[in-house]
Coordinates of C-alpha atoms in Angstrom, one line a residue:
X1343 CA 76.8 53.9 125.4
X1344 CA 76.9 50.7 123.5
X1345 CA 74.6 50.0 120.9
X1346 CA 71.9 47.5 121.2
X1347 CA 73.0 45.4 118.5
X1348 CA 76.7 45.5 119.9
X1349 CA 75.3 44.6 123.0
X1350 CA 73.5 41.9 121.7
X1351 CA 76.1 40.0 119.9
X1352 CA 77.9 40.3 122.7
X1353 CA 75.9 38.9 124.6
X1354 CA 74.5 35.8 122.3
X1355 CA 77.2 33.5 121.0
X1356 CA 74.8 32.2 117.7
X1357 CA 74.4 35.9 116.7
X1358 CA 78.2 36.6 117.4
X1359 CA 79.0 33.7 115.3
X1360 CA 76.8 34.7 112.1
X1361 CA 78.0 37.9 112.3
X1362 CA 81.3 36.5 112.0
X1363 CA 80.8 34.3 109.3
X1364 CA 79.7 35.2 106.5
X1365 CA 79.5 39.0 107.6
X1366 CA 82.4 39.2 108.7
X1367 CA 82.6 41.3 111.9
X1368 CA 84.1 39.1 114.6
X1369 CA 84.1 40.3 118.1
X1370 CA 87.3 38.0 118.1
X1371 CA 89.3 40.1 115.9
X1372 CA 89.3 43.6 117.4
X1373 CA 92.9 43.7 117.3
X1374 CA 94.3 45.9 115.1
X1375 CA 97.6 44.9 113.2
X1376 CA 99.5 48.6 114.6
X1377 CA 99.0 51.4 116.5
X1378 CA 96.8 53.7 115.3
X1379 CA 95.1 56.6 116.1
X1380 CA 92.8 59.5 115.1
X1381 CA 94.5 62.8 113.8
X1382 CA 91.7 64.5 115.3
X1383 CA 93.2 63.2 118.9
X1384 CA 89.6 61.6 119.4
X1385 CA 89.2 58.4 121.1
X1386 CA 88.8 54.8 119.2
X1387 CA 87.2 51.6 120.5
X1388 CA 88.1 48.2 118.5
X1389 CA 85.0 46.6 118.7
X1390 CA 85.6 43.6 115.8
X1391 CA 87.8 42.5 112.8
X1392 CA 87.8 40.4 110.0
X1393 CA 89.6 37.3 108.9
X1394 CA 91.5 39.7 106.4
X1395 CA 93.1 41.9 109.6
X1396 CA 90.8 44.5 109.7
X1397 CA 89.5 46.5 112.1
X1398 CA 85.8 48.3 113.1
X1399 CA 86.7 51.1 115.4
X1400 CA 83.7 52.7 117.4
X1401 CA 84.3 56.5 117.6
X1402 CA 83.4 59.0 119.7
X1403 CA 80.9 60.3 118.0
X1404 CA 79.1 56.9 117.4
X1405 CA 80.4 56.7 113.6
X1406 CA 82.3 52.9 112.6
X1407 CA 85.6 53.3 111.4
X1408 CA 86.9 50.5 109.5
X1409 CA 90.8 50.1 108.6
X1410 CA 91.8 47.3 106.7
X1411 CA 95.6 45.6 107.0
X1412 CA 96.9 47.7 104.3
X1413 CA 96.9 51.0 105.3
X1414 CA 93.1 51.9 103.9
X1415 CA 90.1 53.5 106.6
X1416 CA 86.9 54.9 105.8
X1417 CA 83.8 55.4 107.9
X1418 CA 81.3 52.7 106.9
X1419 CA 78.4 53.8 109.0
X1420 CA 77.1 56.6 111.5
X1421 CA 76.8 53.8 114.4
X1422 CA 76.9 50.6 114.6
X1423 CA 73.4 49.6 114.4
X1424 CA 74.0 51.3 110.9
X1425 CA 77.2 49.7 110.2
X1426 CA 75.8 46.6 111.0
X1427 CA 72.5 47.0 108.9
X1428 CA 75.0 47.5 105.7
X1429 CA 77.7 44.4 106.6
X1430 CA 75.0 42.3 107.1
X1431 CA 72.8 43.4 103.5
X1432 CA 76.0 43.5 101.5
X1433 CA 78.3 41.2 102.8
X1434 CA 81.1 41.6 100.0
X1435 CA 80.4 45.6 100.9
X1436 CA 84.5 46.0 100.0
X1437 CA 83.9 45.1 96.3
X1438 CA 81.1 47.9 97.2
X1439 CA 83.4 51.2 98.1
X1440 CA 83.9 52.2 94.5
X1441 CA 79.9 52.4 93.6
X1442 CA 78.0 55.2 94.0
X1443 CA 74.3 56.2 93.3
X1444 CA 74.9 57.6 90.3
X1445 CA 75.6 53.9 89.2
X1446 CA 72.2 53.2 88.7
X1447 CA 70.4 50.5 90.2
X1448 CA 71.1 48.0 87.1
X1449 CA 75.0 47.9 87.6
X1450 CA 74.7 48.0 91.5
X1451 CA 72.4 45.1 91.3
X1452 CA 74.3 42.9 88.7
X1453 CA 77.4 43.5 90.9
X1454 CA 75.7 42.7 94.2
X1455 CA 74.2 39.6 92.2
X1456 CA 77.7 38.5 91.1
X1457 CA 79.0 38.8 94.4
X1458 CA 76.9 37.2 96.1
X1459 CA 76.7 34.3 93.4
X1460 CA 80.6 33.6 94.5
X1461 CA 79.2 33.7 98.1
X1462 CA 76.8 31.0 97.7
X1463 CA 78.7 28.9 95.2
X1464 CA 81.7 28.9 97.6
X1465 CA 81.1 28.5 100.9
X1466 CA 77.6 30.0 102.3
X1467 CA 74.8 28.4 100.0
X1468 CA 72.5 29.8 102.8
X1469 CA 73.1 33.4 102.5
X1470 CA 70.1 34.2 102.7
X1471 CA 69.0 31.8 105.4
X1472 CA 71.7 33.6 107.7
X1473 CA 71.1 36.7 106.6
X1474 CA 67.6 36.5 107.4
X1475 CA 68.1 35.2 110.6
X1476 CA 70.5 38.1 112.1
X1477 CA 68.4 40.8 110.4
X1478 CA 65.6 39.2 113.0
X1479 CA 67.6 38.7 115.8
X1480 CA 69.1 42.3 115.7
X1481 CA 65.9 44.0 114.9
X1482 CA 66.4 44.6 111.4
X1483 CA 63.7 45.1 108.5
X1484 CA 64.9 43.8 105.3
X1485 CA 66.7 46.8 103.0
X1486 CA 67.0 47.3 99.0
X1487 CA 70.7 46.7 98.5
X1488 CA 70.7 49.4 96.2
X1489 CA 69.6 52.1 99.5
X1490 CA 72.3 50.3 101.6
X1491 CA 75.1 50.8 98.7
X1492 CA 73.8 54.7 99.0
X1493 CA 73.8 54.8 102.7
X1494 CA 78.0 53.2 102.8
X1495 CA 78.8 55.5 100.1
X1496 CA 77.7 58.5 102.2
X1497 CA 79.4 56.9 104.9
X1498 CA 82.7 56.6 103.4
X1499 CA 82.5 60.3 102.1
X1500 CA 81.9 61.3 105.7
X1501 CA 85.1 59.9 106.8
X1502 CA 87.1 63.3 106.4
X1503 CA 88.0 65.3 108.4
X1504 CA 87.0 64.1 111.7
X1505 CA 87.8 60.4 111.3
X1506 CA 91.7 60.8 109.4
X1507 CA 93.2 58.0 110.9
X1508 CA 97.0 57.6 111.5
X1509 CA 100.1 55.1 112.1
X1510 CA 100.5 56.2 115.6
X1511 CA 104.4 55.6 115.3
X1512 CA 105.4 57.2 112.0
X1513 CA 101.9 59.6 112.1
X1514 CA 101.5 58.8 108.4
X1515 CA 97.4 58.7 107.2
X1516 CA 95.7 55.7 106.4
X1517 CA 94.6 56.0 102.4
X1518 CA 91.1 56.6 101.7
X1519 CA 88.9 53.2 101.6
X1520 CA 87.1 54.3 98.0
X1521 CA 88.2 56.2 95.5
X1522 CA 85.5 58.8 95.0
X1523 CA 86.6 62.8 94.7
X1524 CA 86.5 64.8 97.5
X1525 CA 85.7 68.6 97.1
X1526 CA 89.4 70.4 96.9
X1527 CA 90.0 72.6 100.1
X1528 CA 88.6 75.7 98.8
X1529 CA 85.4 75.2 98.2
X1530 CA 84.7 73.4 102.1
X1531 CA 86.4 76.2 103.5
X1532 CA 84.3 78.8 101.4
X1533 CA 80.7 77.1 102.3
X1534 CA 79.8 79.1 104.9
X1535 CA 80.5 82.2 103.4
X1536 CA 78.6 81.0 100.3
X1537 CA 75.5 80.7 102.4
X1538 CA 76.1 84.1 104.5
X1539 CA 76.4 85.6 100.8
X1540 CA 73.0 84.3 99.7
X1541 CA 71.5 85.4 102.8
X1542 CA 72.9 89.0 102.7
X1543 CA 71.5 89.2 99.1
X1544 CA 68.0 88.9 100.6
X1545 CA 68.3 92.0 101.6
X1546 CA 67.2 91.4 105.0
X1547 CA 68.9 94.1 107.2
X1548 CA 69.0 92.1 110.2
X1549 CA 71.1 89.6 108.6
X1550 CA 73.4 92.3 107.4
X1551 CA 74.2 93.1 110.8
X1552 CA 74.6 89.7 111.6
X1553 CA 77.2 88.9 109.1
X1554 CA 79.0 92.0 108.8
X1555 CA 79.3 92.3 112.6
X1556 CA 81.0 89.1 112.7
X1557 CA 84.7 89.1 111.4
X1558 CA 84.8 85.2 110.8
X1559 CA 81.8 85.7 108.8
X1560 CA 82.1 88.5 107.3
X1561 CA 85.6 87.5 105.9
X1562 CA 84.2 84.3 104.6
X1563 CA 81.3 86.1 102.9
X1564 CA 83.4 88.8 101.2
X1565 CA 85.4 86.2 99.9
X1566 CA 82.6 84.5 98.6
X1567 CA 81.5 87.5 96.8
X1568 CA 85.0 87.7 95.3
X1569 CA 84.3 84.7 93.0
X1570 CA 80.4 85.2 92.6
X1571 CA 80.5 89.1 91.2
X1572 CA 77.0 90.4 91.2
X1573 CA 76.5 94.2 90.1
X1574 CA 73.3 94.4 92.6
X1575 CA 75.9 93.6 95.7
X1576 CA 77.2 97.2 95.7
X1577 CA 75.1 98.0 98.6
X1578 CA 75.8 95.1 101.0
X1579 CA 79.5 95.3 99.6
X1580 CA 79.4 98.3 101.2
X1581 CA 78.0 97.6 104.5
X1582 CA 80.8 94.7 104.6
X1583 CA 83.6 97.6 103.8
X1584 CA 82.4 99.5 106.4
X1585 CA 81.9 97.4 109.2
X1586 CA 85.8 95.9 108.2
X1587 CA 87.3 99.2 108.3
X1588 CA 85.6 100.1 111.6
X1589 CA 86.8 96.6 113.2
X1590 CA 90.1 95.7 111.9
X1591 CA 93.2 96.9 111.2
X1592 CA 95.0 97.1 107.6
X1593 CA 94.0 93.4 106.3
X1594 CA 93.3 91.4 103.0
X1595 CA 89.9 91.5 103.3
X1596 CA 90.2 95.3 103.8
X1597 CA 91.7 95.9 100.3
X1598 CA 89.2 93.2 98.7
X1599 CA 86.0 95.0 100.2
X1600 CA 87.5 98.7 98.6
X1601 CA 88.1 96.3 95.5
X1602 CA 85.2 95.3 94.6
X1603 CA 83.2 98.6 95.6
X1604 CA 85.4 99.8 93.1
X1605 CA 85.1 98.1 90.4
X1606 CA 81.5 99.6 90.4
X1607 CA 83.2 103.0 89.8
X1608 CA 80.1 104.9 91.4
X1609 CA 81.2 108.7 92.1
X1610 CA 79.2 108.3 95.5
X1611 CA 81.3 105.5 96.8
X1612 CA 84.9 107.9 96.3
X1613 CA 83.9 109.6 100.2
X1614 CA 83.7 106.2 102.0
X1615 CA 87.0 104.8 100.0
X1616 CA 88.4 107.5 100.7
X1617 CA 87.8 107.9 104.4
X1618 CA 89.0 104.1 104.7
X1619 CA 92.3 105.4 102.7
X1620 CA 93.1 107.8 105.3
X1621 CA 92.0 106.2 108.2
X1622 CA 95.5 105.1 109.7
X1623 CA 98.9 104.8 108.1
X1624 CA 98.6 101.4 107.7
X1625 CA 95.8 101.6 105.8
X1626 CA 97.0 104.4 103.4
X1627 CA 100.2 102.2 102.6
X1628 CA 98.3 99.4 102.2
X1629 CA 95.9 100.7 99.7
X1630 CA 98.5 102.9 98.2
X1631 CA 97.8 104.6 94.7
X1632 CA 93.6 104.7 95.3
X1633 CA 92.7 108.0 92.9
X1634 CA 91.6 110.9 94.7
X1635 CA 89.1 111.3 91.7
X1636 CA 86.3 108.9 91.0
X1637 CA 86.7 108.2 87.3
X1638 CA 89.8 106.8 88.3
X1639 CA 88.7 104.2 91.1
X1640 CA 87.3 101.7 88.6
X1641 CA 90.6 101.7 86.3
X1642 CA 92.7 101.3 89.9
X1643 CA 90.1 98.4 91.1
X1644 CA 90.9 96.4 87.8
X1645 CA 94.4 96.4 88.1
X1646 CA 94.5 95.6 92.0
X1647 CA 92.0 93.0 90.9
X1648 CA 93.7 91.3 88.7
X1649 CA 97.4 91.4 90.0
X1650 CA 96.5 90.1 93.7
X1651 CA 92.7 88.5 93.5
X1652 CA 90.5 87.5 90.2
X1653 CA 87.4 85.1 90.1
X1654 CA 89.2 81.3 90.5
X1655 CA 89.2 80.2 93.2
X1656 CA 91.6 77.5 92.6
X1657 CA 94.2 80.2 91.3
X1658 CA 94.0 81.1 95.0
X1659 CA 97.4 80.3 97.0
X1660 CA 96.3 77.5 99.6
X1661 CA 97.7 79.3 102.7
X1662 CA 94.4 82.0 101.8
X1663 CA 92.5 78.9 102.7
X1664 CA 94.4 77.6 105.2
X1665 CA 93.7 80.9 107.0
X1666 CA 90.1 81.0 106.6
X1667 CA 89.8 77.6 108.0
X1668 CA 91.7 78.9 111.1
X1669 CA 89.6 81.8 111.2
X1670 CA 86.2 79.9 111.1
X1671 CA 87.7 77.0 113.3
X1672 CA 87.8 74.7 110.4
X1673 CA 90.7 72.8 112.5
X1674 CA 90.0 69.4 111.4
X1675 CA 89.7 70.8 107.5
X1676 CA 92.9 72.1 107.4
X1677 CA 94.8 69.2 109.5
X1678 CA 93.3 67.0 107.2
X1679 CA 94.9 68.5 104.3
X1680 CA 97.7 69.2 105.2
X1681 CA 98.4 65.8 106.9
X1682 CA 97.7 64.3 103.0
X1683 CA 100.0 67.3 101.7
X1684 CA 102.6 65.7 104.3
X1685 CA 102.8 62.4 103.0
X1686 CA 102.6 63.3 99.7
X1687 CA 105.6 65.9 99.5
X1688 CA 108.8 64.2 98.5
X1689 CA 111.9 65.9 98.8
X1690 CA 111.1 69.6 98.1
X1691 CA 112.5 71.5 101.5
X1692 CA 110.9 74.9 100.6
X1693 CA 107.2 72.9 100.8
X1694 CA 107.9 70.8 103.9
X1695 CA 109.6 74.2 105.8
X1696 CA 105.7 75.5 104.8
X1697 CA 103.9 73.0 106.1
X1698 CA 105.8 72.8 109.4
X1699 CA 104.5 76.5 109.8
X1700 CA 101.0 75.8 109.1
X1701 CA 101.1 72.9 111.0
X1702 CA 102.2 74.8 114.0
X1703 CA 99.6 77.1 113.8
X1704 CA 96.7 74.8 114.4
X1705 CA 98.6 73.2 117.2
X1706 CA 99.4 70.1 115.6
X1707 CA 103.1 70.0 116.7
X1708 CA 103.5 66.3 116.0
X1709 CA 103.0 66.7 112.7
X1710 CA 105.2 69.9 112.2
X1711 CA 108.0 68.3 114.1
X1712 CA 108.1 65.2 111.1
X1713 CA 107.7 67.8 109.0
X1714 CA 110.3 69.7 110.2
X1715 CA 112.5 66.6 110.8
X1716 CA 112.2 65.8 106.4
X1717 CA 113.0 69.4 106.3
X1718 CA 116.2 69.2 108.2
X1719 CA 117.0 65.9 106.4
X1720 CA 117.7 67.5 103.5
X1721 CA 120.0 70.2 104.5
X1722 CA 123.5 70.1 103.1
X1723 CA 125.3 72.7 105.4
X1724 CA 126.2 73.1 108.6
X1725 CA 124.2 76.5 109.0
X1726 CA 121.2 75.1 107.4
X1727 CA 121.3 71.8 109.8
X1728 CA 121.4 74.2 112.8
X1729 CA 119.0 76.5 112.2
X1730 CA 116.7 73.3 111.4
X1731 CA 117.5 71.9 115.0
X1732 CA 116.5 75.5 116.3
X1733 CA 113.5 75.3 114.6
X1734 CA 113.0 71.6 115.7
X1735 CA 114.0 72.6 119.1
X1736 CA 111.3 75.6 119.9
X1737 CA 108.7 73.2 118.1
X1738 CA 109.1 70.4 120.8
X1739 CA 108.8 73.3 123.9
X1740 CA 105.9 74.8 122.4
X1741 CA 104.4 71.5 122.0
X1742 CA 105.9 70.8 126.0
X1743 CA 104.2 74.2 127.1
X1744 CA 100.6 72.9 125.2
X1745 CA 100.5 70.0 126.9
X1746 CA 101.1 71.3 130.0
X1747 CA 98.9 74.5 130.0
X1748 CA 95.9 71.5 129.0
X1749 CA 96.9 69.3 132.3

């Protein structure tokens, strides 16, 4: 549903014009300067533009997305009542982007001040007159500048994932609007488990259950515990072991649960490793070498430890993560990144070959056919070219056979 103060500059040409000038969001202008669209496959409503050729997109979700002529989007607001409440308190908001709270109120006030000063002195000497009256006439209450530079900063860092907006031709990303750091893939992709970790070290048995009866979460917790070692987890460590070895097969998480119960080198914990040793012949090959005697375990833990896990998590290969995203349904998360891994790669075949894979396995078969198409462009043989255009080939019918099975 439109918003009320959408619907009422739409409906009252004075309010649409002093939102236009000097705020600059002119229902005019809602045409964008390409095709674009959401990675996400979401829908986007132009709703305005500015006299610089950009564009405020209204999103499904309610948030504004704003994309300027150059190839730059970020979220500037969770609707457009809130959008609108910022344009119109901090009307040179795009000298804004690169402030943050942690500013302090002195330097975000002197800039606003200068701002604003230029404003006045060159073509609106009744800022405040205008802004006074809109605030009014849209149901506004007056703001601190300083609370409205918070509220577009958390804005902007809300843009990704769910708001990654493409060149709908060439399916490149638009750059981020602000330069602030983003939190590497990792450590979104580990939150959950991080939480489920704190909870099971509450010692609440119902919320052991919970957890460890859960594969997504008890995959994402026992990675969590990988890189926070605590020597009073043994016991829900085990509880996690257990309910992974009666659940799944031979996996990563498996070996990573008998890890770390033991690296506490406890002679009671040899029966249970044991017992997940011998369970099936995938498992005994795939914890190969576990000592039959408990002394042993701890020395056999370390080394396992420290030639396929350890405590960084940023020495982790990015496919681990990858995974964990798909397994938790982080789809978005890992689409985003590797969208920005995309456009980033140059020409380094091995990479782009990798990223065509992982972008086939989230389903985003646009994406891994560019990627597979820079891959094939830098073949130099006949064989390699061909089994490229295979590879290209079964991309495009998988993507055919998607569309249709959603029809």
């Amino acid at each position: 549903m439109t918003e009320r103060a959408l619907r009422l500059l739409r409906r009252d040409p004075r309010l649409a014009e002093l939102a236009a000038f000097p705020f600059a969001f002119d229902l005019s202008r809602a045409d964008h300067v390409e095709e674009v669209r959401l990675a996400s496959g979401g829908p986007l409503e132009p709703i305005a533009g500015d006299d610089s050729g950009g564009t405020y997109f209204l999103c499904a979700d309610g948030a504004v997305l704003y994309a300027d002529s150059e190839g730059s989007a970020g979220v500037i607001g969770d609707s457009v009542d809130d959008a609108l409440e910022i344009l119109v308190g901090l009307p040179g908001w795009h000298d804004y982007v690169g402030l943050s709270p942690t500013d302090g109120e002195a330097r975000i006030l002197t800039e606003i001040a200068d701002t604003e000063g230029d404003f006045r002195e060159d073509c609106v000497p009744d800022l405040d007159a205008r802004r006074a009256e809109l605030r009014a006439a849209l149901g506004f209450s007056e703001c601190s500048p300083v609370r409205l530079v918070a509220r577009l900063h958390a804005a902007l860092l809300r843009t990704e994932p769910d708001h990654l907006l493409l060149n709908a031709v060439e399916h490149l990303a638009y750059q981020r609007l602000d330069p602030h750091p983003r939190p590497p893939l990792w450590e979104q992709v580990l939150a959950k488990g991080r939480t489920d970790l704190a909870l099971l070290r509450t010692g609440d048995r119902t919320v052991w259950d919970g957890v460890a009866g859960d594969r997504t979460r008890r995959v994402a917790a026992l990675r969590a515990a990988q890189y926070d070692r605590r020597n009073t987890d043994r016991a829900l460590l085990r509880h996690l072991l257990k309910h992974e070895a009666a659940n799944a097969s031979m996996s990563d998480e498996l070996r990573l649960a008998v890890v770390l119960v033991g690296l506490h080198c406890l002679a009671e914990d040899l029966p249970l490793l044991r017992e997940v040793h011998e369970t099936t012949y995938d498992t005994w090959c795939g914890l190969a070498g576990l000592p039959e005697e408990a002394g042993q375990v701890q020395d056999w833990a370390r080394s396992f430890d420290a030639s396929n896990y350890g405590v960084d998590p940023d020495d982790e290969p990015e496919s681990t993560w990858l995974e964990l995203a798909r397994e938790q349904g982080m789809v978005e998360v890992a689409r985003t990144y590797l969208i920005r891994e995309l456009d980033d790669t140059g020409p380094d075949a091995a990479q782009l070959a990798v990223l065509a894979d992982e972008l086939a396995l989230i389903g985003d078969y646009t994406q891994a056919m560019r990627a597979q198409r820079l891959y094939r462009s830098l073949q130099d043989t006949d064989q390699g070219r061909a089994a490229a255009d295979a590879r290209l080939a079964e991309l495009r019918r998988r993507a055919v056979d998607e569309a249709a099975a959603e029809s």
